[in-house]
PDB file of C-alpha atoms in Angstrom:
ATOM      1  CA  MET A 598      61.376 165.181 138.716  1.00 77.00           C
ATOM      2  CA  GLU A 599      59.287 166.948 136.101  1.00 90.00           C
ATOM      3  CA  LEU A 600      61.003 166.858 132.715  1.00 95.00           C
ATOM      4  CA  ALA A 601      61.436 169.867 130.451  1.00 94.00           C
ATOM      5  CA  ASN A 602      59.163 169.900 127.419  1.00 94.00           C
ATOM      6  CA  TYR A 603      62.164 169.246 125.127  1.00 93.00           C
ATOM      7  CA  ALA A 604      63.311 166.206 127.137  1.00 95.00           C
ATOM      8  CA  LEU A 605      62.677 162.709 125.815  1.00 95.00           C
ATOM      9  CA  ALA A 606      59.797 161.457 127.954  1.00 95.00           C
ATOM     10  CA  PRO A 607      59.567 157.636 128.258  1.00 93.00           C
ATOM     11  CA  GLU A 608      56.172 157.539 126.566  1.00 93.00           C
ATOM     12  CA  LYS A 609      57.648 159.321 123.515  1.00 95.00           C
ATOM     13  CA  SER A 610      60.176 156.583 122.823  1.00 95.00           C
ATOM     14  CA  ARG A 611      60.170 155.137 119.311  1.00 96.00           C
ATOM     15  CA  GLY A 612      60.137 151.732 120.944  1.00 94.00           C
ATOM     16  CA  ARG A 613      62.097 148.525 120.553  1.00 95.00           C
ATOM     17  CA  MET A 614      62.992 146.242 117.653  1.00 94.00           C
ATOM     18  CA  TYR A 615      60.850 143.430 119.059  1.00 92.00           C
ATOM     19  CA  ALA A 616      57.597 143.478 120.982  1.00 88.00           C
ATOM     20  CA  ASP A 617      58.327 143.397 124.692  1.00 85.00           C
ATOM     21  CA  PHE A 618      56.218 143.400 127.834  1.00 77.00           C
ATOM     22  CA  THR A 619      55.317 146.662 129.529  1.00 74.00           C
ATOM     23  CA  ASN A 620      56.865 147.181 132.955  1.00 76.00           C
ATOM     24  CA  VAL A 621      54.832 149.355 135.304  1.00 77.00           C
ATOM     25  CA  ILE A 622      57.661 149.705 137.840  1.00 89.00           C
ATOM     26  CA  ARG A 623      60.573 150.714 135.603  1.00 92.00           C
ATOM     27  CA  SER A 624      60.572 153.078 132.650  1.00 92.00           C
ATOM     28  CA  PRO A 625      61.827 151.802 129.251  1.00 94.00           C
ATOM     29  CA  PHE A 626      65.147 153.572 129.751  1.00 96.00           C
ATOM     30  CA  GLN A 627      65.582 152.161 133.267  1.00 96.00           C
ATOM     31  CA  ARG A 628      65.113 148.709 131.802  1.00 95.00           C
ATOM     32  CA  ASP A 629      67.679 149.462 129.100  1.00 96.00           C
ATOM     33  CA  ARG A 630      70.186 150.555 131.740  1.00 97.00           C
ATOM     34  CA  ASP A 631      69.587 147.425 133.816  1.00 96.00           C
ATOM     35  CA  ARG A 632      69.903 145.120 130.816  1.00 96.00           C
ATOM     36  CA  LEU A 633      73.211 146.761 129.926  1.00 96.00           C
ATOM     37  CA  ILE A 634      74.605 146.480 133.449  1.00 97.00           C
ATOM     38  CA  HIS A 635      73.778 142.770 133.533  1.00 96.00           C
ATOM     39  CA  SER A 636      75.311 142.060 130.116  1.00 96.00           C
ATOM     40  CA  SER A 637      78.550 140.139 129.677  1.00 96.00           C
ATOM     41  CA  ALA A 638      79.941 142.819 127.362  1.00 96.00           C
ATOM     42  CA  PHE A 639      79.561 145.468 130.071  1.00 97.00           C
ATOM     43  CA  ARG A 640      81.399 143.363 132.657  1.00 96.00           C
ATOM     44  CA  ARG A 641      84.255 142.701 130.231  1.00 96.00           C
ATOM     45  CA  LEU A 642      84.940 146.441 129.983  1.00 96.00           C
ATOM     46  CA  ASP A 643      86.722 146.122 133.331  1.00 95.00           C
ATOM     47  CA  GLY A 644      89.476 144.157 131.585  1.00 94.00           C
ATOM     48  CA  LYS A 645      89.916 146.456 128.584  1.00 94.00           C
ATOM     49  CA  THR A 646      92.510 149.211 128.316  1.00 89.00           C
ATOM     50  CA  GLN A 647      91.357 152.819 128.190  1.00 88.00           C
ATOM     51  CA  VAL A 648      94.673 154.582 127.405  1.00 83.00           C
ATOM     52  CA  PHE A 649      97.225 153.212 129.870  1.00 76.00           C
ATOM     53  CA  ALA A 650      97.613 149.460 130.068  1.00 70.00           C
ATOM     54  CA  TYR A 651      96.866 148.122 133.508  1.00 58.00           C
ATOM     55  CA  HIS A 652      99.865 147.767 135.826  1.00 52.00           C
ATOM     56  CA  GLU A 653      99.411 146.472 139.329  1.00 47.00           C
ATOM     57  CA  GLY A 654      99.074 149.263 141.857  1.00 54.00           C
ATOM     58  CA  LYS A 655      98.735 152.059 139.298  1.00 64.00           C
ATOM     59  CA  ASN A 656      94.922 152.202 139.292  1.00 81.00           C
ATOM     60  CA  TYR A 657      94.650 153.463 135.737  1.00 88.00           C
ATOM     61  CA  ARG A 658      91.213 153.851 134.188  1.00 91.00           C
ATOM     62  CA  THR A 659      89.678 150.991 132.237  1.00 93.00           C
ATOM     63  CA  ARG A 660      86.839 151.104 129.713  1.00 95.00           C
ATOM     64  CA  LEU A 661      84.489 150.278 132.586  1.00 96.00           C
ATOM     65  CA  THR A 662      85.562 153.083 134.908  1.00 96.00           C
ATOM     66  CA  HIS A 663      85.546 155.488 131.953  1.00 96.00           C
ATOM     67  CA  SER A 664      81.955 154.508 131.139  1.00 97.00           C
ATOM     68  CA  ILE A 665      80.912 155.039 134.768  1.00 97.00           C
ATOM     69  CA  GLU A 666      82.533 158.496 134.792  1.00 98.00           C
ATOM     70  CA  VAL A 667      80.735 159.423 131.558  1.00 98.00           C
ATOM     71  CA  ALA A 668      77.449 158.274 133.096  1.00 98.00           C
ATOM     72  CA  GLN A 669      78.055 160.371 136.228  1.00 98.00           C
ATOM     73  CA  ILE A 670      78.742 163.539 134.221  1.00 98.00           C
ATOM     74  CA  THR A 671      75.775 162.831 131.956  1.00 98.00           C
ATOM     75  CA  ARG A 672      73.362 162.426 134.860  1.00 98.00           C
ATOM     76  CA  THR A 673      74.547 165.669 136.457  1.00 98.00           C
ATOM     77  CA  ILE A 674      73.967 167.673 133.284  1.00 98.00           C
ATOM     78  CA  CYS A 675      70.644 165.958 132.505  1.00 98.00           C
ATOM     79  CA  LYS A 676      69.345 166.613 136.009  1.00 98.00           C
ATOM     80  CA  CYS A 677      70.226 170.305 135.921  1.00 98.00           C
ATOM     81  CA  LEU A 678      68.607 170.751 132.493  1.00 98.00           C
ATOM     82  CA  LYS A 679      65.547 168.630 133.459  1.00 98.00           C
ATOM     83  CA  LEU A 680      66.312 166.105 130.747  1.00 98.00           C
ATOM     84  CA  ASN A 681      65.879 162.341 130.991  1.00 98.00           C
ATOM     85  CA  GLU A 682      68.647 161.103 133.308  1.00 97.00           C
ATOM     86  CA  GLU A 683      67.755 157.450 132.738  1.00 97.00           C
ATOM     87  CA  LEU A 684      68.101 157.714 128.969  1.00 98.00           C
ATOM     88  CA  GLY A 685      71.392 159.587 129.275  1.00 98.00           C
ATOM     89  CA  GLU A 686      72.779 157.075 131.752  1.00 98.00           C
ATOM     90  CA  ALA A 687      71.870 154.095 129.562  1.00 98.00           C
ATOM     91  CA  ILE A 688      73.595 155.615 126.524  1.00 97.00           C
ATOM     92  CA  ALA A 689      76.660 156.527 128.593  1.00 98.00           C
ATOM     93  CA  LEU A 690      77.076 153.092 130.136  1.00 97.00           C
ATOM     94  CA  ALA A 691      76.873 151.372 126.743  1.00 95.00           C
ATOM     95  CA  HIS A 692      78.734 153.794 124.490  1.00 95.00           C
ATOM     96  CA  ASP A 693      82.033 151.837 124.554  1.00 95.00           C
ATOM     97  CA  LEU A 694      80.739 148.245 124.591  1.00 96.00           C
ATOM     98  CA  GLY A 695      82.215 147.523 121.166  1.00 95.00           C
ATOM     99  CA  HIS A 696      85.807 148.471 121.924  1.00 95.00           C
ATOM    100  CA  SER A 697      88.425 145.810 121.323  1.00 96.00           C
ATOM    101  CA  PRO A 698      91.135 144.844 123.830  1.00 95.00           C
ATOM    102  CA  PHE A 699      94.153 147.177 124.124  1.00 93.00           C
ATOM    103  CA  GLY A 700      92.283 150.368 123.320  1.00 89.00           C
ATOM    104  CA  HIS A 701      92.790 151.997 119.947  1.00 89.00           C
ATOM    105  CA  ALA A 702      95.850 149.834 119.217  1.00 91.00           C
ATOM    106  CA  GLY A 703      93.664 146.740 119.274  1.00 94.00           C
ATOM    107  CA  GLU A 704      91.071 148.502 117.154  1.00 95.00           C
ATOM    108  CA  ARG A 705      93.711 149.339 114.545  1.00 95.00           C
ATOM    109  CA  GLY A 706      94.792 145.709 114.537  1.00 97.00           C
ATOM    110  CA  LEU A 707      91.258 144.569 113.756  1.00 98.00           C
ATOM    111  CA  GLN A 708      90.826 147.339 111.197  1.00 97.00           C
ATOM    112  CA  ASN A 709      93.935 146.090 109.373  1.00 97.00           C
ATOM    113  CA  ALA A 710      92.869 142.458 109.546  1.00 97.00           C
ATOM    114  CA  MET A 711      89.360 143.289 108.324  1.00 98.00           C
ATOM    115  CA  ALA A 712      90.401 145.852 105.686  1.00 97.00           C
ATOM    116  CA  LYS A 713      89.218 143.633 102.815  1.00 97.00           C
ATOM    117  CA  PHE A 714      86.192 142.277 104.659  1.00 97.00           C
ATOM    118  CA  GLY A 715      84.149 145.309 105.677  1.00 97.00           C
ATOM    119  CA  GLY A 716      86.467 146.840 108.274  1.00 97.00           C
ATOM    120  CA  PHE A 717      85.932 147.273 112.004  1.00 97.00           C
ATOM    121  CA  ASP A 718      84.340 150.198 113.832  1.00 94.00           C
ATOM    122  CA  HIS A 719      83.706 150.085 117.575  1.00 94.00           C
ATOM    123  CA  ASN A 720      80.464 152.094 117.306  1.00 92.00           C
ATOM    124  CA  ILE A 721      78.989 149.612 114.847  1.00 94.00           C
ATOM    125  CA  GLN A 722      80.320 146.783 116.996  1.00 96.00           C
ATOM    126  CA  SER A 723      78.555 148.245 120.029  1.00 95.00           C
ATOM    127  CA  LEU A 724      75.292 148.186 118.106  1.00 93.00           C
ATOM    128  CA  LYS A 725      75.886 144.587 117.007  1.00 96.00           C
ATOM    129  CA  ILE A 726      76.525 143.525 120.583  1.00 96.00           C
ATOM    130  CA  MET A 727      73.233 145.067 121.662  1.00 94.00           C
ATOM    131  CA  THR A 728      71.176 143.707 118.777  1.00 95.00           C
ATOM    132  CA  LYS A 729      72.743 140.297 118.102  1.00 94.00           C
ATOM    133  CA  LEU A 730      75.682 139.051 120.153  1.00 95.00           C
ATOM    134  CA  GLU A 731      74.308 139.362 123.700  1.00 94.00           C
ATOM    135  CA  ILE A 732      71.823 136.521 124.099  1.00 89.00           C
ATOM    136  CA  HIS A 733      69.813 136.630 127.322  1.00 88.00           C
ATOM    137  CA  TYR A 734      66.200 136.214 126.231  1.00 87.00           C
ATOM    138  CA  PRO A 735      64.508 133.384 124.319  1.00 87.00           C
ATOM    139  CA  GLU A 736      62.110 135.788 122.585  1.00 88.00           C
ATOM    140  CA  PHE A 737      64.692 137.835 120.668  1.00 90.00           C
ATOM    141  CA  PRO A 738      68.422 138.227 119.919  1.00 91.00           C
ATOM    142  CA  GLY A 739      70.388 140.962 121.625  1.00 94.00           C
ATOM    143  CA  LEU A 740      69.131 143.160 124.464  1.00 95.00           C
ATOM    144  CA  ASN A 741      66.212 144.712 122.543  1.00 95.00           C
ATOM    145  CA  LEU A 742      67.025 148.240 123.677  1.00 96.00           C
ATOM    146  CA  THR A 743      65.011 151.297 122.761  1.00 97.00           C
ATOM    147  CA  TRP A 744      65.689 153.207 119.536  1.00 97.00           C
ATOM    148  CA  GLU A 745      66.929 156.243 121.464  1.00 97.00           C
ATOM    149  CA  VAL A 746      69.632 154.309 123.309  1.00 97.00           C
ATOM    150  CA  ARG A 747      70.796 152.604 120.120  1.00 96.00           C
ATOM    151  CA  ASP A 748      70.898 155.968 118.329  1.00 96.00           C
ATOM    152  CA  GLY A 749      72.917 157.596 121.119  1.00 95.00           C
ATOM    153  CA  ILE A 750      75.509 154.832 121.106  1.00 93.00           C
ATOM    154  CA  LEU A 751      75.895 154.741 117.335  1.00 91.00           C
ATOM    155  CA  ASN A 752      76.331 158.523 117.114  1.00 88.00           C
ATOM    156  CA  HIS A 753      78.406 159.459 120.161  1.00 79.00           C
ATOM    157  CA  GLN A 754      81.635 160.350 118.332  1.00 76.00           C
ATOM    158  CA  THR A 755      82.732 163.840 117.270  1.00 71.00           C
ATOM    159  CA  ARG A 756      81.818 163.512 113.608  1.00 75.00           C
ATOM    160  CA  LEU A 757      78.286 162.291 114.399  1.00 85.00           C
ATOM    161  CA  MET A 758      75.240 163.773 116.083  1.00 91.00           C
ATOM    162  CA  PRO A 759      72.590 161.901 118.104  1.00 95.00           C
ATOM    163  CA  HIS A 760      68.909 162.717 117.620  1.00 95.00           C
ATOM    164  CA  THR A 761      68.148 163.327 121.308  1.00 97.00           C
ATOM    165  CA  LEU A 762      69.443 165.999 123.671  1.00 98.00           C
ATOM    166  CA  GLU A 763      70.375 163.260 126.108  1.00 98.00           C
ATOM    167  CA  GLY A 764      72.513 161.622 123.416  1.00 97.00           C
ATOM    168  CA  LYS A 765      74.184 164.974 122.694  1.00 97.00           C
ATOM    169  CA  ILE A 766      75.051 165.279 126.374  1.00 98.00           C
ATOM    170  CA  VAL A 767      76.729 161.855 126.336  1.00 97.00           C
ATOM    171  CA  ARG A 768      78.702 162.928 123.271  1.00 96.00           C
ATOM    172  CA  LEU A 769      80.156 165.887 125.205  1.00 97.00           C
ATOM    173  CA  SER A 770      80.426 164.027 128.521  1.00 97.00           C
ATOM    174  CA  ASP A 771      82.570 161.376 126.840  1.00 97.00           C
ATOM    175  CA  LYS A 772      85.120 164.005 125.798  1.00 96.00           C
ATOM    176  CA  ILE A 773      85.021 165.762 129.158  1.00 98.00           C
ATOM    177  CA  ALA A 774      85.592 162.474 130.973  1.00 97.00           C
ATOM    178  CA  TYR A 775      88.407 161.072 128.876  1.00 96.00           C
ATOM    179  CA  ILE A 776      90.351 164.315 128.508  1.00 96.00           C
ATOM    180  CA  ASN A 777      90.357 164.927 132.241  1.00 96.00           C
ATOM    181  CA  HIS A 778      90.861 161.395 133.511  1.00 95.00           C
ATOM    182  CA  ASP A 779      93.609 160.853 130.937  1.00 94.00           C
ATOM    183  CA  ILE A 780      95.361 163.950 132.307  1.00 96.00           C
ATOM    184  CA  ASP A 781      94.958 162.468 135.782  1.00 94.00           C
ATOM    185  CA  ASP A 782      96.392 159.105 134.667  1.00 92.00           C
ATOM    186  CA  ALA A 783      99.221 160.783 132.731  1.00 91.00           C
ATOM    187  CA  ILE A 784     100.242 162.715 135.838  1.00 93.00           C
ATOM    188  CA  ARG A 785     100.136 159.501 137.837  1.00 89.00           C
ATOM    189  CA  ALA A 786     102.336 157.841 135.202  1.00 86.00           C
ATOM    190  CA  GLN A 787     104.764 160.806 135.434  1.00 89.00           C
ATOM    191  CA  ILE A 788     104.303 161.606 131.749  1.00 89.00           C
ATOM    192  CA  LEU A 789     102.814 165.029 132.523  1.00 92.00           C
ATOM    193  CA  THR A 790     102.737 167.547 135.289  1.00 95.00           C
ATOM    194  CA  GLU A 791      99.959 170.071 135.747  1.00 96.00           C
ATOM    195  CA  GLU A 792     102.414 172.795 134.780  1.00 97.00           C
ATOM    196  CA  ASN A 793     102.973 171.191 131.350  1.00 97.00           C
ATOM    197  CA  ILE A 794      99.440 172.154 130.329  1.00 97.00           C
ATOM    198  CA  PRO A 795      99.529 175.536 128.529  1.00 97.00           C
ATOM    199  CA  LEU A 796      98.887 178.391 130.956  1.00 98.00           C
ATOM    200  CA  GLU A 797      96.155 179.954 128.832  1.00 98.00           C
ATOM    201  CA  LEU A 798      94.187 176.700 128.882  1.00 98.00           C
ATOM    202  CA  ARG A 799      94.549 176.448 132.642  1.00 97.00           C
ATOM    203  CA  LYS A 800      93.394 180.041 133.051  1.00 98.00           C
ATOM    204  CA  THR A 801      90.269 179.317 131.004  1.00 98.00           C
ATOM    205  CA  LEU A 802      89.424 175.833 132.236  1.00 98.00           C
ATOM    206  CA  GLY A 803      91.063 175.554 135.656  1.00 97.00           C
ATOM    207  CA  PHE A 804      94.285 174.597 137.372  1.00 96.00           C
ATOM    208  CA  SER A 805      93.263 171.082 138.427  1.00 96.00           C
ATOM    209  CA  THR A 806      91.145 168.192 137.177  1.00 95.00           C
ATOM    210  CA  ARG A 807      88.409 169.136 139.633  1.00 95.00           C
ATOM    211  CA  GLN A 808      88.342 172.758 138.457  1.00 98.00           C
ATOM    212  CA  ARG A 809      88.311 171.751 134.781  1.00 98.00           C
ATOM    213  CA  LEU A 810      85.419 169.350 135.304  1.00 98.00           C
ATOM    214  CA  ASN A 811      83.448 172.047 137.135  1.00 98.00           C
ATOM    215  CA  THR A 812      84.150 174.612 134.412  1.00 98.00           C
ATOM    216  CA  LEU A 813      83.154 172.344 131.532  1.00 98.00           C
ATOM    217  CA  ILE A 814      80.035 170.912 133.169  1.00 98.00           C
ATOM    218  CA  HIS A 815      78.756 174.259 134.428  1.00 98.00           C
ATOM    219  CA  ASN A 816      79.451 175.866 131.061  1.00 98.00           C
ATOM    220  CA  ILE A 817      77.262 173.321 129.265  1.00 98.00           C
ATOM    221  CA  ILE A 818      74.469 173.783 131.794  1.00 98.00           C
ATOM    222  CA  SER A 819      74.527 177.593 131.789  1.00 98.00           C
ATOM    223  CA  ASN A 820      74.607 177.798 127.987  1.00 98.00           C
ATOM    224  CA  SER A 821      71.986 175.114 127.345  1.00 98.00           C
ATOM    225  CA  VAL A 822      69.354 175.864 129.999  1.00 97.00           C
ATOM    226  CA  GLY A 823      66.006 176.659 128.438  1.00 93.00           C
ATOM    227  CA  LYS A 824      67.208 175.766 124.944  1.00 95.00           C
ATOM    228  CA  ASP A 825      66.409 172.893 122.621  1.00 95.00           C
ATOM    229  CA  ASP A 826      70.119 172.214 122.116  1.00 97.00           C
ATOM    230  CA  ILE A 827      73.264 171.289 124.055  1.00 97.00           C
ATOM    231  CA  ILE A 828      75.952 173.938 123.597  1.00 97.00           C
ATOM    232  CA  MET A 829      79.016 175.484 125.194  1.00 98.00           C
ATOM    233  CA  SER A 830      80.382 179.015 125.114  1.00 98.00           C
ATOM    234  CA  GLU A 831      82.770 179.606 122.231  1.00 98.00           C
ATOM    235  CA  GLU A 832      85.712 180.355 124.548  1.00 98.00           C
ATOM    236  CA  VAL A 833      85.342 177.237 126.681  1.00 98.00           C
ATOM    237  CA  GLU A 834      84.577 174.959 123.743  1.00 98.00           C
ATOM    238  CA  GLN A 835      87.688 176.156 121.921  1.00 98.00           C
ATOM    239  CA  ALA A 836      89.772 175.662 125.071  1.00 98.00           C
ATOM    240  CA  MET A 837      88.494 172.074 125.350  1.00 98.00           C
ATOM    241  CA  ILE A 838      89.387 171.459 121.697  1.00 97.00           C
ATOM    242  CA  GLU A 839      92.886 172.827 122.315  1.00 98.00           C
ATOM    243  CA  LEU A 840      93.272 170.728 125.468  1.00 98.00           C
ATOM    244  CA  ARG A 841      92.257 167.616 123.518  1.00 96.00           C
ATOM    245  CA  LYS A 842      94.853 168.473 120.855  1.00 96.00           C
ATOM    246  CA  PHE A 843      97.449 168.948 123.597  1.00 97.00           C
ATOM    247  CA  MET A 844      96.642 165.466 124.903  1.00 95.00           C
ATOM    248  CA  PHE A 845      97.034 163.921 121.458  1.00 93.00           C
ATOM    249  CA  ASP A 846     100.419 165.573 121.015  1.00 92.00           C
ATOM    250  CA  HIS A 847     101.789 164.845 124.481  1.00 91.00           C
ATOM    251  CA  VAL A 848     100.007 161.726 125.756  1.00 90.00           C
ATOM    252  CA  TYR A 849      98.057 159.752 123.166  1.00 86.00           C
ATOM    253  CA  LYS A 850     101.085 159.727 120.834  1.00 82.00           C
ATOM    254  CA  ASN A 851     103.678 159.673 123.619  1.00 78.00           C
ATOM    255  CA  PRO A 852     106.067 156.693 123.226  1.00 75.00           C
ATOM    256  CA  VAL A 853     106.123 156.150 126.995  1.00 68.00           C
ATOM    257  CA  ALA A 854     102.334 155.976 127.269  1.00 62.00           C
ATOM    258  CA  LYS A 855     101.927 153.999 124.066  1.00 66.00           C
ATOM    259  CA  GLY A 856     105.147 152.010 124.059  1.00 68.00           C
ATOM    260  CA  GLU A 857     103.410 148.629 123.969  1.00 79.00           C
ATOM    261  CA  GLU A 858     100.871 149.562 121.275  1.00 86.00           C
ATOM    262  CA  THR A 859     102.884 148.125 118.363  1.00 88.00           C
ATOM    263  CA  LYS A 860     103.077 144.776 120.151  1.00 91.00           C
ATOM    264  CA  ALA A 861      99.370 144.833 121.026  1.00 93.00           C
ATOM    265  CA  LYS A 862      98.348 145.663 117.465  1.00 94.00           C
ATOM    266  CA  ALA A 863     100.536 142.890 116.041  1.00 95.00           C
ATOM    267  CA  MET A 864      99.201 140.405 118.595  1.00 96.00           C
ATOM    268  CA  ILE A 865      95.580 141.128 117.650  1.00 97.00           C
ATOM    269  CA  GLU A 866      96.382 140.735 113.949  1.00 98.00           C
ATOM    270  CA  GLN A 867      98.192 137.429 114.541  1.00 98.00           C
ATOM    271  CA  LEU A 868      95.301 136.105 116.615  1.00 98.00           C
ATOM    272  CA  PHE A 869      92.928 137.001 113.786  1.00 98.00           C
ATOM    273  CA  PHE A 870      94.890 135.102 111.153  1.00 97.00           C
ATOM    274  CA  TYR A 871      95.457 132.148 113.483  1.00 98.00           C
ATOM    275  CA  TYR A 872      91.728 131.793 114.147  1.00 98.00           C
ATOM    276  CA  MET A 873      91.016 132.071 110.426  1.00 98.00           C
ATOM    277  CA  GLU A 874      93.158 128.956 109.959  1.00 98.00           C
ATOM    278  CA  HIS A 875      91.733 127.240 113.055  1.00 98.00           C
ATOM    279  CA  ILE A 876      88.179 128.514 113.254  1.00 96.00           C
ATOM    280  CA  GLU A 877      87.106 125.303 114.993  1.00 96.00           C
ATOM    281  CA  LEU A 878      88.756 126.707 118.137  1.00 97.00           C
ATOM    282  CA  LEU A 879      86.032 129.331 118.509  1.00 97.00           C
ATOM    283  CA  PRO A 880      83.218 128.721 121.003  1.00 96.00           C
ATOM    284  CA  GLU A 881      80.152 126.976 119.600  1.00 95.00           C
ATOM    285  CA  LYS A 882      78.120 130.177 119.995  1.00 92.00           C
ATOM    286  CA  TYR A 883      80.266 131.832 117.337  1.00 95.00           C
ATOM    287  CA  LEU A 884      80.449 128.837 115.041  1.00 95.00           C
ATOM    288  CA  ARG A 885      76.647 128.757 114.897  1.00 94.00           C
ATOM    289  CA  MET A 886      76.709 132.253 113.420  1.00 94.00           C
ATOM    290  CA  ARG A 887      77.768 130.701 110.093  1.00 93.00           C
ATOM    291  CA  ASP A 888      74.302 129.194 109.823  1.00 91.00           C
ATOM    292  CA  ALA A 889      72.871 132.729 109.891  1.00 89.00           C
ATOM    293  CA  GLY A 890      75.027 133.741 106.922  1.00 92.00           C
ATOM    294  CA  GLU A 891      77.828 135.503 108.811  1.00 95.00           C
ATOM    295  CA  THR A 892      81.260 135.321 107.189  1.00 97.00           C
ATOM    296  CA  GLU A 893      84.093 133.576 108.986  1.00 97.00           C
ATOM    297  CA  GLN A 894      86.126 136.787 108.956  1.00 98.00           C
ATOM    298  CA  ARG A 895      83.370 138.691 110.751  1.00 98.00           C
ATOM    299  CA  ILE A 896      82.847 135.866 113.229  1.00 98.00           C
ATOM    300  CA  VAL A 897      86.532 135.851 114.163  1.00 98.00           C
ATOM    301  CA  CYS A 898      86.473 139.655 114.426  1.00 98.00           C
ATOM    302  CA  ASP A 899      83.446 139.528 116.739  1.00 98.00           C
ATOM    303  CA  TYR A 900      85.175 136.968 118.946  1.00 98.00           C
ATOM    304  CA  ILE A 901      88.479 138.836 119.254  1.00 98.00           C
ATOM    305  CA  SER A 902      86.846 142.242 119.772  1.00 97.00           C
ATOM    306  CA  GLY A 903      85.027 140.874 122.807  1.00 97.00           C
ATOM    307  CA  MET A 904      88.205 139.666 124.513  1.00 97.00           C
ATOM    308  CA  THR A 905      89.694 141.365 127.551  1.00 96.00           C
ATOM    309  CA  ASP A 906      93.360 142.358 127.395  1.00 95.00           C
ATOM    310  CA  GLN A 907      94.413 139.476 129.612  1.00 95.00           C
ATOM    311  CA  TYR A 908      92.386 136.857 127.753  1.00 97.00           C
ATOM    312  CA  ALA A 909      93.937 137.958 124.444  1.00 97.00           C
ATOM    313  CA  ILE A 910      97.415 137.684 126.003  1.00 95.00           C
ATOM    314  CA  THR A 911      96.563 134.232 127.381  1.00 96.00           C
ATOM    315  CA  LYS A 912      95.334 132.921 124.022  1.00 97.00           C
ATOM    316  CA  PHE A 913      98.308 134.427 122.169  1.00 96.00           C
ATOM    317  CA  SER A 914     100.701 132.792 124.636  1.00 95.00           C
ATOM    318  CA  GLU A 915      98.884 129.477 124.256  1.00 95.00           C
ATOM    319  CA  TYR A 916      99.122 129.523 120.465  1.00 95.00           C
ATOM    320  CA  PHE A 917     102.480 131.192 119.830  1.00 94.00           C
ATOM    321  CA  MET A 918     104.708 130.895 122.915  1.00 88.00           C
ATOM    322  CA  PRO A 919     106.602 127.722 123.885  1.00 85.00           C
ATOM    323  CA  GLN A 920     105.127 126.139 126.960  1.00 74.00           C
ATOM    324  CA  ALA A 921     107.251 124.715 129.781  1.00 63.00           C
ATOM    325  CA  TRP A 922     108.480 121.203 129.071  1.00 54.00           C
ATOM    326  CA  GLN A 923     110.797 118.620 130.614  1.00 50.00           C
ATOM    327  CA  VAL A 924     113.819 117.283 128.708  1.00 51.00           C
ATOM    328  CA  ASP A 925     115.817 114.358 130.106  1.00 54.00           C
ATOM    329  CA  GLY A 926     119.268 115.363 131.319  1.00 50.00           C
ATOM    330  CA  TYR A 927     118.467 119.073 131.841  1.00 48.00           C
TER     331      TYR A 927
END
């Protein structure tokens, strides 16, 4: 497909951190996408909470399925606007790599533990994973992704702005995806019904998840076509902001949906302090990071942030819970 003149063409990329071979079959952004898909950090997203902790049979979203949904929305919008689908997809698939186990509760646990040692931010952690922690190539640390993908991942949150149109699309697609699939999961969890959503918002955006997705995606396309910017109409953008606020008030802070968050946060903090006292328990890969000048606090933080929910529970149980034992006479 011929790209629009304001799209980021592969040959216009600012390049990579380290010299890399030129691939005549795949574009630079295709290679970025493939490297991300084959990374350990990407696979671990399947075991990390999005909003609702996994319960057997409930089929709630995980960080992995969320990332796939963001990529799908991103590609649709990029294709319609003749922007670079491959760049958008790569940013979308990697935008949540740095999230800790147990969603934002786990992130708050690491933020508390690291408060005196530089803090914890999942965007910065995503960048560190891509540039240092994922080791697959003898020539360089990290995945050696293009500047545009790194920029899109670092700047995908509301308060930030990527430098490419494709990155701006991911920024909006992320919100569209999580607002709508969190509504879907909340209805499945019987926390919400469709009728709980304010009528005015449903009139503007739609009366079902499918209708809302269509409204939001088509609104971005119709308002951005032919422009060197990614924008929405004022009415629809304001409705999305109000719907997001509704979700914070009724789902993200709902004690039923978030009932286990206090436990998860405390567990992450306790694991942090335990590993600080027993750092020899970390894998050799992490212990070697001390030779590169990394602090022990940051090393422990890197290790815990990469855990899946279940692995964190397993390690916590191993260190803090009594194991089964046999006592004579009982």
